[in-house]
XYZ file of C-alpha atoms in Angstrom:
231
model
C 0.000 0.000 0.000
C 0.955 3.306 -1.337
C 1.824 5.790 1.913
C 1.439 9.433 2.103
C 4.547 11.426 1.200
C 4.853 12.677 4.596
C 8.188 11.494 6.862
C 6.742 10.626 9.884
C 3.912 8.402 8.190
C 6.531 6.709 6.202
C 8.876 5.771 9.031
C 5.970 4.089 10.491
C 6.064 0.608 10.969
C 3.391 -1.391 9.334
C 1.185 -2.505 12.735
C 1.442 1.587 13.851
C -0.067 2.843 10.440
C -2.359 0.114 10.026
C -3.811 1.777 13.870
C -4.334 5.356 12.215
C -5.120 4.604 8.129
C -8.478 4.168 8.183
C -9.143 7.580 9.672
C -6.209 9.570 7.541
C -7.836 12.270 5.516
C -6.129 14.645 2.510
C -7.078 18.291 3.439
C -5.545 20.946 1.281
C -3.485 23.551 3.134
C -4.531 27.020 1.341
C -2.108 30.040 2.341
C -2.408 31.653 5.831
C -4.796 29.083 6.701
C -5.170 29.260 10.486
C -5.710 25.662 11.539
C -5.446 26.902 15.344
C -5.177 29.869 17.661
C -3.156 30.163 21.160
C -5.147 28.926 24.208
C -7.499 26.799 21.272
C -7.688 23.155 21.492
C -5.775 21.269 18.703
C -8.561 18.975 17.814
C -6.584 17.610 14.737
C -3.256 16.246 13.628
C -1.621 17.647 10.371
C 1.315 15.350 8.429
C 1.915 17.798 5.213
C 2.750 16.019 2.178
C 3.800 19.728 0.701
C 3.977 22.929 2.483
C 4.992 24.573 5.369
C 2.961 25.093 8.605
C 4.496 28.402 10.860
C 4.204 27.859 14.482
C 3.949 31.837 15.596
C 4.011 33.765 18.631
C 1.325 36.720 18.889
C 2.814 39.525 21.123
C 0.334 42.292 23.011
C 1.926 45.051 20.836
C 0.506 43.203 17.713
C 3.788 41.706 16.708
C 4.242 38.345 15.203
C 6.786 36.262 14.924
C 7.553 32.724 14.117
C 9.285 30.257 16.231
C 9.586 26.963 14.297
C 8.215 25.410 11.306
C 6.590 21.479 10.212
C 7.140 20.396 6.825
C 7.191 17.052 5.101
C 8.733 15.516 7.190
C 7.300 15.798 10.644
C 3.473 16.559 12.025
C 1.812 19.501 13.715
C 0.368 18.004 17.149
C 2.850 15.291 18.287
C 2.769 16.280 21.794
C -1.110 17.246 21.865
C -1.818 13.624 21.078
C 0.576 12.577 24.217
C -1.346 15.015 26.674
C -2.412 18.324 26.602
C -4.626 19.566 23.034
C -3.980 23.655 24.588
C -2.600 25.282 21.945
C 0.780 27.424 22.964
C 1.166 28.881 19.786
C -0.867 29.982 16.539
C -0.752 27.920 13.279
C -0.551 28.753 10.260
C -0.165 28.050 6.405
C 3.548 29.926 5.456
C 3.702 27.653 2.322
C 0.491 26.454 0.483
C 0.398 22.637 -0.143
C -1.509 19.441 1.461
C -1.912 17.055 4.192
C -2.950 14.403 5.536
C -5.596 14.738 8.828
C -6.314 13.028 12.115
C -8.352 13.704 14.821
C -6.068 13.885 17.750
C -8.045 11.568 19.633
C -7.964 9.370 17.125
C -3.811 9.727 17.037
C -3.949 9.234 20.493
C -6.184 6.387 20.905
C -3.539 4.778 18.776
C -0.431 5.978 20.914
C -1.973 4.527 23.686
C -2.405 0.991 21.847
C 1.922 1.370 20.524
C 4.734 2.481 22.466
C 6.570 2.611 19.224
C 4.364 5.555 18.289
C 4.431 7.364 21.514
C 7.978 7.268 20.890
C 8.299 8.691 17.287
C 5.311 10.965 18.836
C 8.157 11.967 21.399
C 10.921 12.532 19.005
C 9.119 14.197 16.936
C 7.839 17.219 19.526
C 11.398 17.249 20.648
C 12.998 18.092 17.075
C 10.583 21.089 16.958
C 11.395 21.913 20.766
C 14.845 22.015 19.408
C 14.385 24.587 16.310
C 12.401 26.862 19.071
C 15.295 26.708 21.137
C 17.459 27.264 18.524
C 15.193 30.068 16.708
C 15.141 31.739 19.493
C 19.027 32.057 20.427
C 19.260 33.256 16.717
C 16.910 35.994 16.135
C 18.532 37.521 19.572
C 22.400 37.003 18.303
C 22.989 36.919 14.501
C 22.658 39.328 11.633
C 19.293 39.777 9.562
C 21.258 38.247 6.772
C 22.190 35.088 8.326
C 18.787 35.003 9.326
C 16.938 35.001 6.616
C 19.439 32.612 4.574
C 18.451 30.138 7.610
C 14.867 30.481 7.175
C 14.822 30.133 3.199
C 16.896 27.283 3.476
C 14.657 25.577 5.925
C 11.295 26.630 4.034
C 13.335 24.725 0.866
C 13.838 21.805 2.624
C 10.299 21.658 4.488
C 8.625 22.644 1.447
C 10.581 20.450 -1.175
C 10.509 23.538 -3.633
C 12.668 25.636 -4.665
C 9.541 28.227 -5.682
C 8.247 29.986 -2.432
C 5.189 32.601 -1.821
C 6.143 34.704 1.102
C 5.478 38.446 1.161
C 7.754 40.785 3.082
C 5.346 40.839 6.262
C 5.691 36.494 6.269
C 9.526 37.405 6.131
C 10.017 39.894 8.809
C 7.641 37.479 10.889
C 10.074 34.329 10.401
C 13.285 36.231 11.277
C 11.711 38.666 14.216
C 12.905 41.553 12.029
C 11.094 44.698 10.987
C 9.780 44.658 7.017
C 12.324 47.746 6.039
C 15.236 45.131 7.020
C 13.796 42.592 5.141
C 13.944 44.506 1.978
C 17.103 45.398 2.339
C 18.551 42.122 3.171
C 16.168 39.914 0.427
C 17.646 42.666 -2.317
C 21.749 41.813 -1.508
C 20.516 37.960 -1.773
C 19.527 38.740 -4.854
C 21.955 40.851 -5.941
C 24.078 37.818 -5.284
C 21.963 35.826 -7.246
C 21.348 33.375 -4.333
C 17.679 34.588 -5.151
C 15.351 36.388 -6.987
C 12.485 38.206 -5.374
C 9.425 39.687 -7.238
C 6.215 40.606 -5.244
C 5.903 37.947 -3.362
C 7.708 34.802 -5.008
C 11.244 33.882 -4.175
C 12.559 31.726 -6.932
C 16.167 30.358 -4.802
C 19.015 30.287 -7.663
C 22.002 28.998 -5.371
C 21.523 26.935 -2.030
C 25.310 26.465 -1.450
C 25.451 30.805 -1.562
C 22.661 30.681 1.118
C 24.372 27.853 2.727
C 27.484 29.941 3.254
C 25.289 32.787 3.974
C 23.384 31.420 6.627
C 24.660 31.111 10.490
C 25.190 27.823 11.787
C 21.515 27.654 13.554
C 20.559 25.797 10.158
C 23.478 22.809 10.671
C 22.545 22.846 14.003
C 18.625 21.962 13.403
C 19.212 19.960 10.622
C 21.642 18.023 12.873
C 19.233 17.346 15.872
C 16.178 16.816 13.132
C 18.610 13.659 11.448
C 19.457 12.472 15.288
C 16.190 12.622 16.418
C 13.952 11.481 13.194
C 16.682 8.965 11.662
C 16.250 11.189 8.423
């Protein structure tokens, strides 16, 4: 049987997706989709096939700003379906794509029937854990720049494309940054060709340019994602 193209469901072993299959739904993920607000109760499980889903942090001022993201390889509710459904963050659609659905009873119904899942459950809410840790040491410490090189590279490799929607607002929001900076910053990518940047729509020319670009936050997550995933 044909799985969805989402990591986690494929590293499942046969008995723990055989507990969930039945109920897997594919739910389209339109841009800035909220699929739920702080303090809201997840109610659902999301395993995106393509797209990005921002985790974000809504300030009193009115700021936003984005702490981690799930892509294709991981799923948005790993640690509601171990305990508690309360929201801590808001989340929402950066990159446009699908997914598959569960009810996050349903997930957890199944976690309690496998440790094996409650594990990869586990692992999973600890890699994000570890890009909000390490999101947050960056956006205090290293240059716009480096930043925003990070964040590009790690919509690519969530995303799978090289072809990204993300206005200047989306931008400032993913770095902490203010939108002037953003300009600024997006324009020497692409005067460097690493990019090109047109209303919107980031076409990436050169991932080793944003590779040496970027600060080493990116190595860093990527490292703890392949530990703690088996990626």
């Amino acid at each position: 049987m044909v799985r969805p193209s989402n990591g986690f469901l494929s590293a499942l072993s046969a008995d723990d997706y055989e507990l969930i299959r039945a109920h897997l739904r594919t739910v389209d993920l339109p841009h800035e989709a909220v699929l739920v607000e702080t303090g809201e109760m997840l109610r659902r499980a999301y395993f995106p096939h393509r797209g990005v889903i921002s985790l974000v942090v809504k300030l009193a001022k009115g700021e936003h700003v984005q702490v981690a993201m799930i892509g294709r390889d991981s799923v948005l509710g790993a640690f509601s379906a171990l305990g508690d459904s309360n929201a801590l963050g808001t989340a929402v659609v950066l990159v446009p794509g699908t997914a598959s659905m569960l009810d996050i009873d349903r997930l957890r119904a199944a976690a309690d029937q496998s440790a094996g899942l409650r594990t990869r459950l586990a692992r999973h809410g600890l890699a994000v854990y570890a890009q909000v840790q390490q999101t947050a040491g960056c956006n205090a410490a290293h240059p716009v720049e480096s930043r925003l090189s990070r964040c590009l590279l790690q919509t690519h490799d969530l995303s799978g494309d090289y072809r990204l929607l993300l206005t200047q607002e989306a931008m400032a929001q993913m770095i902490g940054a203010r939108r002037n900076s953003v300009s600024l910053v997006a324009n020497t990518l692409q005067q460097a060709n690493f990019i090109h940047y047109s209303r919107g729509h980031i076409q990436i020319n050169n991932l080793d340019g944003l590779r040496q670009t970027a600060c080493e936050c990116y190595a860093t997550v990527k490292a703890q994602y392949d530990r703690l995933l088996g990626l």
